[in-house]
Amino acid sequence: MSTIFDKIIAGEIPCKKVYEDNDILAFHDIAPKAPVHILIIPKKSIPGVPSLQQEDDALMGRMIRIANQIADTFSLENGYRLVINSGTDGGQSVDHLHFHLLGGRSLTWPPG
Ligand code: AMP
């Protein structure tokens, strides 16, 4: 099933890109929940965490490392939060696996 993120990857919908390589794309969230709110997505269509296969392990590891590099470019020295929402209770609204990189303010815990 094609999602809005597939359309962004295909260039059919614009995004404010902050990082791209052959496998990964990162761009500003359209409705930011923090001063820095970046979405980091695999170009491979993976609906969510439950769909991950062993062959995706290296990709997920790279995505975490890229997230930290992006955090550096936004000078998030005080820290940040990396979130994956999974399923209805997790608050997932787009069925294409994505990390939220949130920072630039002190984030509360637990989430609502
Ligand atoms: P989630 O609710 O965890 O599935 O996250 C989906 C995120 O995608 C939300 O934070 C939305 O604001 C964001 N989003 C939806 N459409 C776009 C878009 N066209 N460009 C950038 N971010 C988007």
PDB file of C-alpha atoms and ligand atoms in Angstrom:
ATOM      1  CA  MET A   1       0.000   0.000   0.000  1.00  0.00           C
ATOM      2  CA  SER A   2       1.362   3.393  -1.003  1.00  0.00           C
ATOM      3  CA  THR A   3       1.574   6.000   1.743  1.00  0.00           C
ATOM      4  CA  ILE A   4       2.287   9.717   1.774  1.00  0.00           C
ATOM      5  CA  PHE A   5       5.900   8.891   2.613  1.00  0.00           C
ATOM      6  CA  ASP A   6       6.212   6.779  -0.573  1.00  0.00           C
ATOM      7  CA  LYS A   7       5.056   9.853  -2.497  1.00  0.00           C
ATOM      8  CA  ILE A   8       7.663  11.985  -0.707  1.00  0.00           C
ATOM      9  CA  ILE A   9      10.385   9.421  -1.551  1.00  0.00           C
ATOM     10  CA  ALA A  10       9.232   9.455  -5.191  1.00  0.00           C
ATOM     11  CA  GLY A  11       9.367  13.270  -5.234  1.00  0.00           C
ATOM     12  CA  GLU A  12       5.646  13.521  -5.952  1.00  0.00           C
ATOM     13  CA  ILE A  13       5.082  15.475  -2.717  1.00  0.00           C
ATOM     14  CA  PRO A  14       7.645  18.051  -1.562  1.00  0.00           C
ATOM     15  CA  CYS A  15       9.470  17.862   1.732  1.00  0.00           C
ATOM     16  CA  LYS A  16      12.034  19.934   3.616  1.00  0.00           C
ATOM     17  CA  LYS A  17      14.880  17.455   3.237  1.00  0.00           C
ATOM     18  CA  VAL A  18      17.716  17.352   5.759  1.00  0.00           C
ATOM     19  CA  TYR A  19      19.431  14.102   4.724  1.00  0.00           C
ATOM     20  CA  GLU A  20      19.299  11.574   1.892  1.00  0.00           C
ATOM     21  CA  ASP A  21      21.295   8.562   0.761  1.00  0.00           C
ATOM     22  CA  ASN A  22      20.430   5.442  -1.260  1.00  0.00           C
ATOM     23  CA  ASP A  23      18.429   3.879   1.575  1.00  0.00           C
ATOM     24  CA  ILE A  24      17.355   6.645   3.950  1.00  0.00           C
ATOM     25  CA  LEU A  25      15.541   9.985   3.730  1.00  0.00           C
ATOM     26  CA  ALA A  26      15.094  12.537   6.516  1.00  0.00           C
ATOM     27  CA  PHE A  27      12.906  15.641   6.414  1.00  0.00           C
ATOM     28  CA  HIS A  28      11.115  18.097   8.670  1.00  0.00           C
ATOM     29  CA  ASP A  29       7.780  16.956  10.104  1.00  0.00           C
ATOM     30  CA  ILE A  30       4.959  19.054   8.654  1.00  0.00           C
ATOM     31  CA  ALA A  31       3.406  19.506  12.124  1.00  0.00           C
ATOM     32  CA  PRO A  32       6.410  19.835  14.472  1.00  0.00           C
ATOM     33  CA  LYS A  33       5.939  18.845  18.125  1.00  0.00           C
ATOM     34  CA  ALA A  34       9.260  20.386  19.184  1.00  0.00           C
ATOM     35  CA  PRO A  35      11.606  23.108  17.843  1.00  0.00           C
ATOM     36  CA  VAL A  36      13.430  20.318  15.993  1.00  0.00           C
ATOM     37  CA  HIS A  37      11.174  17.546  14.661  1.00  0.00           C
ATOM     38  CA  ILE A  38      12.699  15.448  11.898  1.00  0.00           C
ATOM     39  CA  LEU A  39      11.313  12.260  10.382  1.00  0.00           C
ATOM     40  CA  ILE A  40      13.859   9.626   9.384  1.00  0.00           C
ATOM     41  CA  ILE A  41      12.506   6.978   7.041  1.00  0.00           C
ATOM     42  CA  PRO A  42      13.817   4.008   5.088  1.00  0.00           C
ATOM     43  CA  LYS A  43      13.215   4.243   1.338  1.00  0.00           C
ATOM     44  CA  LYS A  44      12.210   0.586   1.493  1.00  0.00           C
ATOM     45  CA  SER A  45       8.472   0.268   2.131  1.00  0.00           C
ATOM     46  CA  ILE A  46       8.309  -1.207   5.628  1.00  0.00           C
ATOM     47  CA  PRO A  47       4.852  -0.606   7.166  1.00  0.00           C
ATOM     48  CA  GLY A  48       6.082  -0.599  10.744  1.00  0.00           C
ATOM     49  CA  VAL A  49       8.156  -2.291  13.426  1.00  0.00           C
ATOM     50  CA  PRO A  50       6.126  -5.560  13.372  1.00  0.00           C
ATOM     51  CA  SER A  51       7.022  -5.973   9.676  1.00  0.00           C
ATOM     52  CA  LEU A  52      10.785  -5.789  10.215  1.00  0.00           C
ATOM     53  CA  GLN A  53      12.817  -8.729   8.923  1.00  0.00           C
ATOM     54  CA  GLN A  54      16.266  -9.856   9.989  1.00  0.00           C
ATOM     55  CA  GLU A  55      17.595  -8.438   6.709  1.00  0.00           C
ATOM     56  CA  ASP A  56      16.556  -4.960   7.935  1.00  0.00           C
ATOM     57  CA  ASP A  57      18.765  -5.069  11.030  1.00  0.00           C
ATOM     58  CA  ALA A  58      21.678  -3.200   9.428  1.00  0.00           C
ATOM     59  CA  LEU A  59      19.345  -0.591   7.940  1.00  0.00           C
ATOM     60  CA  MET A  60      17.746   0.087  11.337  1.00  0.00           C
ATOM     61  CA  GLY A  61      21.182   0.412  12.926  1.00  0.00           C
ATOM     62  CA  ARG A  62      22.237   2.891  10.264  1.00  0.00           C
ATOM     63  CA  MET A  63      19.051   4.890  10.726  1.00  0.00           C
ATOM     64  CA  ILE A  64      19.828   5.317  14.418  1.00  0.00           C
ATOM     65  CA  ARG A  65      23.374   6.421  13.642  1.00  0.00           C
ATOM     66  CA  ILE A  66      22.122   8.853  10.959  1.00  0.00           C
ATOM     67  CA  ALA A  67      19.601  10.217  13.458  1.00  0.00           C
ATOM     68  CA  ASN A  68      22.449  11.042  15.807  1.00  0.00           C
ATOM     69  CA  GLN A  69      24.358  12.742  12.970  1.00  0.00           C
ATOM     70  CA  ILE A  70      21.282  14.833  12.166  1.00  0.00           C
ATOM     71  CA  ALA A  71      20.940  15.734  15.855  1.00  0.00           C
ATOM     72  CA  ASP A  72      24.537  16.997  15.696  1.00  0.00           C
ATOM     73  CA  THR A  73      23.733  19.221  12.717  1.00  0.00           C
ATOM     74  CA  PHE A  74      20.918  20.803  14.751  1.00  0.00           C
ATOM     75  CA  SER A  75      23.246  21.275  17.746  1.00  0.00           C
ATOM     76  CA  LEU A  76      21.136  19.140  20.078  1.00  0.00           C
ATOM     77  CA  GLU A  77      24.002  18.830  22.567  1.00  0.00           C
ATOM     78  CA  ASN A  78      21.550  18.761  25.477  1.00  0.00           C
ATOM     79  CA  GLY A  79      19.927  15.630  24.088  1.00  0.00           C
ATOM     80  CA  TYR A  80      16.968  14.579  22.024  1.00  0.00           C
ATOM     81  CA  ARG A  81      14.345  11.855  21.773  1.00  0.00           C
ATOM     82  CA  LEU A  82      14.117   9.216  19.061  1.00  0.00           C
ATOM     83  CA  VAL A  83      10.602   7.762  18.849  1.00  0.00           C
ATOM     84  CA  ILE A  84       8.908   5.064  16.801  1.00  0.00           C
ATOM     85  CA  ASN A  85       5.137   4.981  17.110  1.00  0.00           C
ATOM     86  CA  SER A  86       3.780   1.506  16.413  1.00  0.00           C
ATOM     87  CA  GLY A  87       0.152   0.671  15.720  1.00  0.00           C
ATOM     88  CA  THR A  88      -3.026   2.350  16.896  1.00  0.00           C
ATOM     89  CA  ASP A  89      -2.195   2.489  20.606  1.00  0.00           C
ATOM     90  CA  GLY A  90       1.304   3.702  19.766  1.00  0.00           C
ATOM     91  CA  GLY A  91      -0.166   6.611  17.800  1.00  0.00           C
ATOM     92  CA  GLN A  92       1.128   5.572  14.372  1.00  0.00           C
ATOM     93  CA  SER A  93      -0.720   7.445  11.624  1.00  0.00           C
ATOM     94  CA  VAL A  94       1.472   6.696   8.570  1.00  0.00           C
ATOM     95  CA  ASP A  95       2.068   3.031   7.748  1.00  0.00           C
ATOM     96  CA  HIS A  96       5.660   3.508   6.608  1.00  0.00           C
ATOM     97  CA  LEU A  97       8.186   2.930   9.371  1.00  0.00           C
ATOM     98  CA  HIS A  98       9.710   6.192  10.621  1.00  0.00           C
ATOM     99  CA  PHE A  99      11.734   7.581  13.487  1.00  0.00           C
ATOM    100  CA  HIS A 100      10.754  10.914  15.014  1.00  0.00           C
ATOM    101  CA  LEU A 101      13.812  12.921  16.086  1.00  0.00           C
ATOM    102  CA  LEU A 102      12.570  15.473  18.624  1.00  0.00           C
ATOM    103  CA  GLY A 103      14.693  18.089  20.317  1.00  0.00           C
ATOM    104  CA  GLY A 104      15.336  21.710  21.077  1.00  0.00           C
ATOM    105  CA  ARG A 105      13.352  21.749  24.305  1.00  0.00           C
ATOM    106  CA  SER A 106      13.101  19.696  27.477  1.00  0.00           C
ATOM    107  CA  LEU A 107      10.738  16.809  26.743  1.00  0.00           C
ATOM    108  CA  THR A 108       8.496  15.438  29.458  1.00  0.00           C
ATOM    109  CA  TRP A 109       8.082  11.787  30.435  1.00  0.00           C
ATOM    110  CA  PRO A 110       5.903   9.766  30.289  1.00  0.00           C
ATOM    111  CA  PRO A 111       4.282  10.727  26.979  1.00  0.00           C
ATOM    112  CA  GLY A 112       0.517  11.267  27.022  1.00  0.00           C
TER     113      GLY A 112
HETATM  114  P1  AMP B   1       3.096   8.939  13.185  1.00  0.00           P
HETATM  115  O1  AMP B   1       1.865   9.591  13.762  1.00  0.00           O
HETATM  116  O2  AMP B   1       4.062   8.424  14.217  1.00  0.00           O
HETATM  117  O3  AMP B   1       2.730   7.898  12.149  1.00  0.00           O
HETATM  118  O4  AMP B   1       3.895  10.099  12.454  1.00  0.00           O
HETATM  119  C1  AMP B   1       3.548  10.562  11.204  1.00  0.00           C
HETATM  120  C2  AMP B   1       4.096  11.955  11.103  1.00  0.00           C
HETATM  121  O5  AMP B   1       4.102  12.340   9.750  1.00  0.00           O
HETATM  122  C3  AMP B   1       3.273  13.014  11.858  1.00  0.00           C
HETATM  123  O6  AMP B   1       4.083  13.627  12.856  1.00  0.00           O
HETATM  124  C4  AMP B   1       2.864  13.990  10.764  1.00  0.00           C
HETATM  125  O7  AMP B   1       2.881  15.333  11.189  1.00  0.00           O
HETATM  126  C5  AMP B   1       3.898  13.723   9.689  1.00  0.00           C
HETATM  127  N1  AMP B   1       3.516  14.029   8.339  1.00  0.00           N
HETATM  128  C6  AMP B   1       2.372  13.680   7.705  1.00  0.00           C
HETATM  129  N2  AMP B   1       2.382  14.137   6.437  1.00  0.00           N
HETATM  130  C7  AMP B   1       3.569  14.776   6.267  1.00  0.00           C
HETATM  131  C8  AMP B   1       4.178  15.455   5.166  1.00  0.00           C
HETATM  132  N3  AMP B   1       3.575  15.574   3.988  1.00  0.00           N
HETATM  133  N4  AMP B   1       5.395  15.994   5.351  1.00  0.00           N
HETATM  134  C9  AMP B   1       6.017  15.887   6.542  1.00  0.00           C
HETATM  135  N5  AMP B   1       5.502  15.255   7.614  1.00  0.00           N
HETATM  136  C10 AMP B   1       4.288  14.711   7.477  1.00  0.00           C
END
